[in-house]
Coordinates of C-alpha atoms in Angstrom, one line a residue:
M217 CA 0.0 0.0 0.0
W218 CA 1.3 3.4 -1.0
T219 CA 0.0 6.7 0.5
I220 CA 0.7 10.0 -1.2
Q221 CA -0.1 13.0 1.0
F222 CA 0.3 16.6 0.0
S223 CA -0.2 19.3 2.7
V224 CA 0.0 23.0 2.2
R225 CA -0.5 25.8 4.8
L226 CA -1.5 29.2 3.7
Q227 CA -1.2 31.9 6.3
N228 CA -1.8 35.7 6.4
D229 CA 1.3 37.0 8.2
E230 CA -0.6 40.1 9.3
D231 CA -3.0 37.8 11.3
P232 CA -1.2 34.6 12.2
D233 CA -4.5 33.0 13.2
D234 CA -5.8 33.4 9.7
V235 CA -4.8 30.1 8.2
F236 CA -6.0 27.9 5.3
E237 CA -4.7 24.3 5.3
I238 CA -4.9 22.0 2.4
D239 CA -4.5 18.2 2.6
V240 CA -4.7 16.1 -0.6
T241 CA -4.2 12.3 -0.2
E242 CA -4.0 9.5 -2.7
Y243 CA -3.8 5.7 -2.0
M244 CA -2.3 3.1 -4.2
D245 CA -2.2 -0.7 -3.7
E246 CA 1.3 -1.1 -5.3
W247 CA 3.8 0.5 -7.5
P248 CA 1.9 1.4 -10.7
G249 CA 4.7 1.6 -13.2
L250 CA 6.4 4.7 -14.7
E251 CA 3.5 5.9 -16.9
R252 CA 0.8 5.5 -14.3
W253 CA 3.0 7.0 -11.6
E254 CA 3.7 10.1 -13.8
G255 CA 0.0 10.5 -14.3
D256 CA -0.9 10.1 -10.6
V257 CA 1.8 12.7 -9.5
R258 CA 0.5 15.1 -12.1
D259 CA -3.2 14.6 -11.1
L260 CA -2.3 15.1 -7.4
G261 CA -0.3 18.2 -8.2
F262 CA -3.2 19.8 -10.1
R263 CA -5.7 18.9 -7.3
A264 CA -3.4 20.6 -4.8
M265 CA -2.9 23.7 -7.0
R266 CA -6.7 24.1 -7.4
E267 CA -7.1 23.9 -3.7
M268 CA -4.4 26.5 -3.1
F269 CA -5.9 28.8 -5.7
V270 CA -9.2 28.8 -3.9
G271 CA -7.6 29.0 -0.5
G272 CA -5.7 32.2 -1.4
F273 CA -8.9 33.9 -2.4
L274 CA -10.6 32.9 0.8
L275 CA -7.8 34.3 2.9
R276 CA -7.9 37.5 0.9
E277 CA -11.7 37.8 1.4
R278 CA -11.3 37.4 5.2
A279 CA -8.9 40.2 5.2
L280 CA -11.2 42.4 3.1
L281 CA -14.2 41.7 5.3
R282 CA -12.4 42.8 8.5
T283 CA -12.0 46.4 7.2
W284 CA -14.7 46.6 4.5
T285 CA -17.0 49.7 4.4
H286 CA -19.5 50.5 1.8
L287 CA -19.8 54.3 1.4
D288 CA -18.9 55.5 4.9
G289 CA -19.0 54.4 8.5
D290 CA -22.8 54.9 8.7
C291 CA -23.5 52.0 6.3
R292 CA -24.8 48.9 8.1
L293 CA -23.5 45.7 6.4
V294 CA -24.9 42.3 7.1
R295 CA -23.7 39.0 5.7
R296 CA -26.3 37.2 3.5
G297 CA -24.8 34.0 2.3
R298 CA -22.3 33.1 -0.4
I299 CA -22.5 33.3 -4.2
P300 CA -20.5 30.6 -6.0
V301 CA -18.5 31.5 -9.2
T302 CA -16.4 29.2 -11.4
L303 CA -13.1 30.6 -12.6
T304 CA -11.3 29.1 -15.6
S305 CA -7.5 29.2 -14.8
T306 CA -4.3 27.6 -15.9
V307 CA -4.8 24.8 -13.4
G308 CA -8.3 24.1 -14.5
K309 CA -11.7 25.2 -13.3
V310 CA -12.0 26.3 -9.7
R311 CA -15.2 27.1 -7.8
V312 CA -15.0 30.1 -5.4
A313 CA -17.9 30.9 -2.9
R314 CA -17.9 34.7 -2.5
Q315 CA -19.4 36.3 0.6
R316 CA -22.4 38.5 -0.2
L317 CA -23.2 41.6 1.9
F318 CA -26.3 43.7 2.1
C319 CA -26.2 47.4 3.1
K320 CA -29.3 48.2 5.1
R321 CA -28.8 51.9 4.8
C322 CA -28.3 52.0 1.0
K323 CA -30.4 48.9 0.2
E324 CA -27.6 47.6 -2.1
W325 CA -26.0 44.2 -2.5
I326 CA -22.2 44.0 -2.4
T327 CA -19.7 41.3 -3.1
P328 CA -16.2 42.5 -2.0
L329 CA -14.3 39.7 -3.7
N330 CA -15.6 40.8 -7.1
E331 CA -13.1 43.6 -7.1
E332 CA -10.3 41.1 -6.4
L333 CA -11.4 38.8 -9.2
G334 CA -12.1 41.5 -11.7
L335 CA -15.7 40.2 -12.3
H336 CA -17.0 43.7 -12.7
Q337 CA -14.9 44.2 -15.8
T338 CA -16.5 43.5 -19.2
G339 CA -15.1 41.2 -21.8
N340 CA -13.0 38.9 -19.6
G341 CA -15.7 36.4 -18.8
R342 CA -14.7 34.3 -15.9
A343 CA -11.3 33.3 -17.2
T344 CA -8.0 34.4 -15.6
R345 CA -5.5 36.5 -17.5
G346 CA -3.1 33.5 -17.5
F347 CA -5.7 31.2 -19.0
R348 CA -6.6 33.8 -21.7
E349 CA -3.0 34.1 -22.6
M350 CA -2.6 30.3 -22.9
L351 CA -5.8 30.1 -24.9
C352 CA -4.7 32.8 -27.3
L353 CA -1.3 31.1 -27.8
C354 CA -2.9 27.8 -28.6
G355 CA -5.8 29.2 -30.7
S356 CA -3.6 31.4 -32.8
K357 CA -1.3 28.5 -33.8
Q358 CA -3.7 25.7 -34.6
P359 CA -7.4 25.1 -35.3
Y360 CA -9.8 26.0 -32.5
R361 CA -10.9 22.4 -31.9
Q362 CA -7.3 21.2 -31.6
A363 CA -6.6 24.2 -29.3
Q364 CA -9.5 23.2 -27.1
H365 CA -8.2 19.6 -26.8
M366 CA -4.7 20.9 -26.0
L367 CA -5.9 23.2 -23.3
G368 CA -7.7 20.3 -21.7
M369 CA -4.5 18.3 -21.7
I370 CA -2.5 21.1 -20.3
T371 CA -4.9 21.8 -17.4
Q372 CA -5.7 18.1 -16.8
E373 CA -9.4 19.0 -17.3
P374 CA -10.7 17.9 -20.7
K375 CA -13.8 20.2 -20.6
V376 CA -11.9 23.2 -19.3
T377 CA -13.2 25.2 -22.3
S378 CA -15.1 24.8 -25.5
M379 CA -14.2 25.3 -29.2
K380 CA -16.7 28.2 -29.3
Q381 CA -15.1 29.8 -26.3
V382 CA -11.6 29.5 -27.9
H383 CA -13.0 31.2 -31.0
L384 CA -14.6 34.0 -29.1
T385 CA -11.7 34.6 -26.8
V386 CA -9.1 34.7 -29.6
G387 CA -11.3 37.2 -31.5
R388 CA -11.8 39.4 -28.5
E389 CA -8.2 39.5 -27.4
G390 CA -6.9 39.9 -30.9
S391 CA -9.3 42.9 -31.3
R392 CA -8.1 44.4 -28.1
L393 CA -4.5 44.0 -29.2
R394 CA -5.2 45.7 -32.6
T395 CA -6.9 48.6 -30.8
A396 CA -3.9 49.0 -28.5
E397 CA -1.6 48.8 -31.5
D398 CA -3.6 51.4 -33.4
E399 CA -3.3 53.8 -30.5
K400 CA 0.4 53.2 -30.2
Y401 CA 1.0 53.6 -33.9
A402 CA -0.9 56.8 -34.0
T403 CA 1.1 58.2 -31.1
V404 CA 4.5 57.0 -32.4
S405 CA 3.6 58.2 -36.0
S406 CA 2.9 61.8 -34.7
Q407 CA 6.1 61.8 -32.7
L408 CA 8.1 60.5 -35.6
V409 CA 6.8 63.2 -37.9
K410 CA 7.7 65.9 -35.3
D411 CA 11.2 64.4 -34.8
V412 CA 11.9 64.3 -38.5
Q413 CA 10.8 68.0 -38.9
D414 CA 13.0 69.0 -36.0
R415 CA 16.0 66.9 -36.8
N416 CA 19.0 68.3 -38.5
P417 CA 20.1 66.5 -41.7
L418 CA 22.5 63.7 -41.0
S419 CA 26.1 64.5 -42.0
E420 CA 26.4 61.0 -43.5
P421 CA 23.9 58.2 -43.8
I422 CA 24.5 55.1 -41.8
E423 CA 26.2 52.3 -43.7
G424 CA 24.1 49.3 -44.6
V425 CA 20.8 48.3 -46.1
L426 CA 17.3 48.3 -44.6
Y427 CA 15.1 45.7 -46.2
I428 CA 11.3 46.0 -46.2
V429 CA 10.0 42.7 -47.4
V430 CA 6.3 42.7 -48.4
D431 CA 3.9 40.0 -49.3
G432 CA 0.2 39.8 -50.1
I433 CA -1.6 36.5 -49.3
W434 CA -5.3 35.6 -49.9
V435 CA -7.5 33.6 -47.5
R436 CA -11.0 32.3 -48.2
S437 CA -13.6 34.6 -46.8
Y438 CA -16.6 33.4 -44.7
P439 CA -18.9 32.0 -45.8
G440 CA -17.0 30.9 -48.8
G441 CA -18.5 30.8 -52.3
G442 CA -15.2 31.8 -54.0
R443 CA -14.8 35.0 -52.0
W444 CA -11.3 35.9 -50.8
R445 CA -9.7 38.5 -48.6
E446 CA -6.1 39.7 -48.8
G447 CA -3.8 39.7 -45.8
K448 CA -0.8 42.0 -46.1
V449 CA 2.5 41.1 -44.3
A450 CA 5.8 42.9 -44.1
R451 CA 9.1 42.0 -42.4
I452 CA 11.5 44.8 -41.8
C453 CA 15.2 43.9 -41.2
T454 CA 18.7 45.0 -41.7
E455 CA 21.3 43.1 -43.7
E456 CA 23.0 41.8 -40.5
R457 CA 23.0 38.0 -40.2
E458 CA 24.4 35.5 -37.8
A459 CA 25.5 31.9 -38.5
V460 CA 23.2 29.1 -37.3
G461 CA 24.3 25.4 -37.1
R462 CA 27.1 23.7 -38.8
K463 CA 25.9 24.1 -42.4
G464 CA 26.6 27.8 -42.7
R465 CA 23.0 28.8 -42.5
Q466 CA 22.4 32.5 -41.7
R467 CA 19.6 34.0 -39.6
V468 CA 18.3 37.6 -39.5
V469 CA 19.5 39.3 -36.4
D470 CA 17.0 42.1 -36.0
S471 CA 13.6 42.3 -37.6
R472 CA 10.0 43.4 -37.1
Y473 CA 6.8 41.9 -38.6
V474 CA 3.8 43.9 -39.5
S475 CA 0.4 42.5 -40.6
S476 CA -3.1 43.6 -41.4
F477 CA -6.2 42.6 -43.3
K478 CA -7.3 46.3 -43.3
P479 CA -7.0 48.7 -46.3
V480 CA -3.5 49.2 -47.8
D481 CA -3.2 52.7 -46.3
V482 CA -3.6 51.4 -42.7
F483 CA -1.0 48.6 -43.4
S484 CA 1.4 51.0 -45.1
E485 CA 1.2 53.5 -42.2
R486 CA 2.2 50.7 -39.8
V487 CA 5.1 49.6 -42.0
W488 CA 6.3 53.1 -42.3
V489 CA 6.3 53.6 -38.5
D490 CA 8.2 50.4 -37.8
A491 CA 10.6 51.1 -40.7
M492 CA 11.4 54.6 -39.3
R493 CA 12.1 53.0 -35.9
M494 CA 14.5 50.6 -37.5
G495 CA 16.4 53.3 -39.4
Y496 CA 14.5 54.3 -42.6
G497 CA 15.8 57.7 -43.8
S498 CA 19.1 57.4 -41.9
R499 CA 20.5 54.3 -43.6
K500 CA 22.4 54.5 -46.8
Q501 CA 20.0 52.4 -48.8
T502 CA 16.4 51.0 -48.4
I503 CA 15.1 48.2 -50.5
V504 CA 11.5 47.3 -50.8
L505 CA 11.3 43.7 -51.9
G506 CA 7.8 42.5 -52.9
D507 CA 6.0 39.6 -54.4
G508 CA 4.3 41.6 -57.1
A509 CA 1.0 42.4 -55.5
R510 CA -0.6 45.4 -57.2
W511 CA -0.4 47.8 -54.3
I512 CA 3.3 47.3 -53.4
P513 CA 4.8 49.7 -56.0
S514 CA 2.4 52.5 -55.1
M515 CA 3.1 51.9 -51.4
R516 CA 6.8 52.2 -52.1
R517 CA 6.3 55.5 -54.0
R518 CA 4.1 57.1 -51.3
Y519 CA 5.7 55.9 -48.1
F520 CA 9.3 55.1 -49.1
P521 CA 10.3 57.5 -51.8
K522 CA 14.0 57.1 -50.9
G523 CA 13.7 53.3 -51.3
V524 CA 14.3 51.1 -54.3
Y525 CA 11.6 48.6 -55.3
V526 CA 12.7 45.1 -56.3
L527 CA 10.3 42.5 -57.6
D528 CA 11.3 39.3 -55.9
W529 CA 13.0 37.1 -58.5
F530 CA 11.5 33.9 -57.2
H531 CA 8.0 35.2 -57.8
L532 CA 8.8 36.6 -61.2
R533 CA 10.5 33.4 -62.4
R534 CA 7.5 31.4 -61.1
K535 CA 5.1 33.7 -62.8
V536 CA 6.9 33.2 -66.1
A537 CA 7.0 29.4 -65.7
Q538 CA 3.3 29.3 -64.9
T539 CA 2.5 31.4 -68.0
F540 CA 4.3 29.2 -70.4
R541 CA 2.7 26.1 -68.9
R542 CA -0.6 27.6 -69.9
V543 CA 0.6 28.8 -73.3
F544 CA 2.0 25.4 -74.1
P545 CA 0.0 22.8 -72.0
E546 CA 2.1 19.9 -73.3
K547 CA 5.7 19.9 -72.4
S548 CA 7.8 20.6 -75.5
R549 CA 11.1 22.1 -76.6
R550 CA 9.2 25.2 -77.7
R551 CA 7.9 25.8 -74.1
V552 CA 11.4 25.2 -72.6
S553 CA 13.0 27.5 -75.2
W554 CA 10.5 30.3 -74.6
Y555 CA 10.8 30.0 -70.9
L556 CA 14.6 30.1 -70.8
E557 CA 14.8 33.0 -73.3
I558 CA 12.4 35.2 -71.3
R559 CA 13.9 34.2 -68.0
S560 CA 17.4 35.1 -69.3
D561 CA 16.2 38.5 -70.6
L562 CA 14.5 39.4 -67.3
W563 CA 17.4 38.2 -65.1
E564 CA 19.8 40.5 -67.0
G565 CA 17.5 43.4 -66.9
R566 CA 16.5 43.4 -70.6
K567 CA 12.8 43.9 -69.7
E568 CA 11.9 45.9 -72.8
E569 CA 13.2 43.1 -75.1
A570 CA 11.3 40.5 -73.0
V571 CA 8.1 42.5 -73.2
D572 CA 8.5 42.9 -77.0
K573 CA 8.9 39.2 -77.4
L574 CA 5.9 38.4 -75.2
Q575 CA 3.8 40.9 -77.1
Q576 CA 4.6 39.3 -80.4
L577 CA 3.8 35.8 -79.0
H578 CA 0.6 37.2 -77.6
D579 CA -0.5 38.7 -81.0
E580 CA 0.4 35.4 -82.7
I581 CA -1.7 33.3 -80.3
S582 CA -4.5 35.9 -80.3
A583 CA -5.0 35.2 -84.0
K584 CA -5.5 31.5 -83.3
A585 CA -7.8 32.3 -80.4
C586 CA -10.1 34.2 -82.8
M587 CA -10.6 30.8 -84.6
K588 CA -12.2 29.5 -81.4
N589 CA -9.2 27.5 -80.3
P590 CA -9.6 27.0 -76.5
I591 CA -5.9 26.3 -75.9
A592 CA -4.9 29.4 -77.8
A593 CA -7.5 31.5 -75.8
Q594 CA -6.0 30.1 -72.6
G595 CA -2.5 31.1 -73.7
R596 CA -3.6 34.5 -74.8
D597 CA -5.1 35.2 -71.4
A598 CA -2.0 33.9 -69.7
L599 CA 0.3 36.2 -71.7
A600 CA -1.9 39.2 -71.1
D601 CA -1.8 38.5 -67.4
L602 CA 2.0 38.3 -67.4
L603 CA 2.3 41.5 -69.4
G604 CA 0.0 43.2 -66.9
Y605 CA 2.1 41.8 -64.1
L606 CA 5.3 43.2 -65.6
D607 CA 3.7 46.6 -66.3
N608 CA 2.5 46.9 -62.7
N609 CA 5.9 46.0 -61.3
W610 CA 8.0 47.7 -64.1
E611 CA 10.2 49.7 -61.7
G612 CA 10.9 46.5 -59.7
V613 CA 12.2 44.5 -62.7
I614 CA 16.0 45.2 -62.5
D615 CA 19.3 43.7 -63.6
Y616 CA 19.1 40.9 -61.1
G617 CA 22.5 39.4 -61.9
R618 CA 24.3 42.7 -61.4
W619 CA 22.2 43.5 -58.3
R620 CA 23.1 40.1 -56.7
D621 CA 26.8 40.6 -57.5
A622 CA 26.6 43.8 -55.6
G623 CA 25.6 41.8 -52.5
H624 CA 21.9 42.6 -52.4
M625 CA 19.0 40.2 -52.0
V626 CA 17.1 39.6 -55.3
A627 CA 15.1 36.5 -54.2
S628 CA 14.5 36.0 -50.6
S629 CA 12.8 33.3 -48.7
L630 CA 11.9 36.2 -46.3
V631 CA 9.2 37.3 -48.8
E632 CA 7.4 33.9 -48.8
K633 CA 8.2 33.1 -45.2
A634 CA 6.7 36.3 -43.8
G635 CA 3.3 35.5 -45.3
D636 CA 3.6 31.9 -44.4
L637 CA 4.4 32.5 -40.7
V638 CA 1.8 35.2 -40.1
V639 CA -1.1 34.1 -42.3
A640 CA -0.8 31.0 -44.4
K641 CA 0.1 28.4 -41.7
R642 CA -3.0 29.2 -39.7
Q643 CA -5.5 30.6 -42.1
K644 CA -4.7 29.1 -45.6
K645 CA -2.9 25.8 -45.4
R646 CA -5.8 24.0 -43.7
Q647 CA -8.5 23.0 -46.1
G648 CA -12.1 23.9 -45.6
M649 CA -11.4 27.0 -43.5
H650 CA -13.4 30.2 -44.0
W651 CA -12.5 33.4 -42.2
G652 CA -14.4 36.6 -41.3
R653 CA -12.5 39.9 -41.4
D654 CA -12.4 40.3 -37.6
G655 CA -11.2 36.7 -37.1
S656 CA -8.5 37.0 -39.7
E657 CA -7.3 40.3 -38.2
A658 CA -7.4 38.9 -34.6
V659 CA -5.3 35.8 -35.4
S660 CA -2.8 37.6 -37.5
A661 CA -2.4 40.2 -34.7
L662 CA -1.6 37.5 -32.1
R663 CA 0.8 35.7 -34.4
T664 CA 2.6 38.9 -35.2
L665 CA 2.9 39.7 -31.5
W666 CA 4.5 36.3 -30.9
L667 CA 6.9 36.6 -33.9
N668 CA 8.1 40.1 -32.7
D669 CA 9.0 38.6 -29.3
D670 CA 6.5 41.1 -27.7
W671 CA 4.2 38.4 -26.3
E672 CA 5.4 38.3 -22.7
E673 CA 5.6 42.0 -22.4
Y674 CA 2.0 42.4 -23.7
W675 CA 0.6 39.8 -21.3
K676 CA 2.4 41.0 -18.2
P677 CA 0.0 41.5 -15.3
S678 CA 1.0 45.2 -15.1
Q679 CA 0.0 45.6 -18.7
R680 CA -3.3 43.6 -18.7
A681 CA -6.2 43.7 -16.4
A682 CA -7.0 40.4 -14.7

C-alpha cells in the first residue's frame, strides 16, 4: 500500500490566526509503473494547485471583510450567504464561494471579492489572465478544436473550455490587441513626424541596407463561395546576419513583422512607423522587396520615396513558368525554349526586349484564339496576365545578376516566409477553413505579437487587467 499525502498551509502573516490548510491524499495498492506514476503525480499536483488557488482567495476575502466599508461608517452591512462562481484558470476550473453583503442603509447588495477577481470588468468572462494568454497562444497557432483539446491536456481537465469559447476569446483578445496597437502607432507616428521635422540632416547616412519585405496573401472569406480576402504582411530587417548550425545557414539578427487585413493605407502606415524606428531615412539604402501584389509599387512611392523597389526574383520566375505552362500545355522544346529565353532577358534586366517578345507571341496566339481555339485562348489570357504583371511592377524588374553581384538580395525566402508564418500556416494551409474579417485580423495580430517577441511584455499583469 502506498500513501501519497500533500499538505499546504496558507497563512496571512498580518494575522497569524488566519490560516487555510490543504490536505490532498491518494492511496495506491502497489507500484503502478512509470507511466501511471507520472499521471498520478500530475493529477495530485493539479488537485493541490486548485485547492491552493481557492484558499488564497478565501484568505484575501477574510482580510477584506475585516475592514470593508460601503460608502462610509454609517453604512450597516450584514452578511447574506455566499454566491459561487467558477473561474477558468491555468490549473483548470475552480469554484469560489464569495461572501455577499447587504447594506441596510443604501439597500444595495455588495460582493467584496468581485473587485479582487475582476468580475465587474467586461469582456474577460470568468477566465483568468493567465488562461486567456494560454488560450490565445494555442488558438492562434492551430485550429480551434485542436486548441480546445490541447488546453484540456495542459490543465488536466478535458472540458476546461469549448471550441466556441476559444474562437470568441481569440477574436476578443486579438481585437483588443489591434486597438492598443492602433493607439500606439498613432502616437508614435505623430512623434516621428515631429522628430523628422525638428531633426537636422545627418552629416552622413548610416552604412548598410534596410530591407522592407512585403507579401500579399489571400485567404478564403466566410462563408466561402469563392470570395477571398487579402492579408498583407511585411518583415523589416537589416542586412546583418548570424551563423546558425554547422551548415553555414544564416539568420536575420534584428527584424519586425507587420500584418493587417485592413486597407492598404492602414497597413502602409504601420510599416512606415516600424521602418522609421529601424532606421529608414538614416540608412544609406532602403530596398522594398515585394512579391508583385498590385499595391506594393504605389506603397513604395508614397511611403518610401527614398527606397528602391525590387520585384522578388523567385515570384517573377515562377510567374513566367506558370504562364508558359498555360501557353504550351504539353511539355515541349518550344515551351522550354521560350521560358529560358524570357527568363534570361529578365534576369539580365532586358525587360523591354522581354516584353516585345511576349507581345509578339501574344499577338500570334490571339489570331488563333479568334478561330475558337480554346488552348490558344488560354495562352492569350495567360500572356496578357504576365504582361500586366510586368507593367504593374515595371520599376521592380531590375538587372538581377548585377544586383546580386553587388551583395543585395534579389530573391529572398523572407518574402514567402513572412506571409507563411503570419497568415498562411494558420488561415490558408488548412483545407475547408473560411474566415471573417475580424477573425483574420485577430489571429494575425496575435501571431505577429509572438513573432516580434512582444508576447510576454504584452501579457504582463501590469499591462493587462485580470
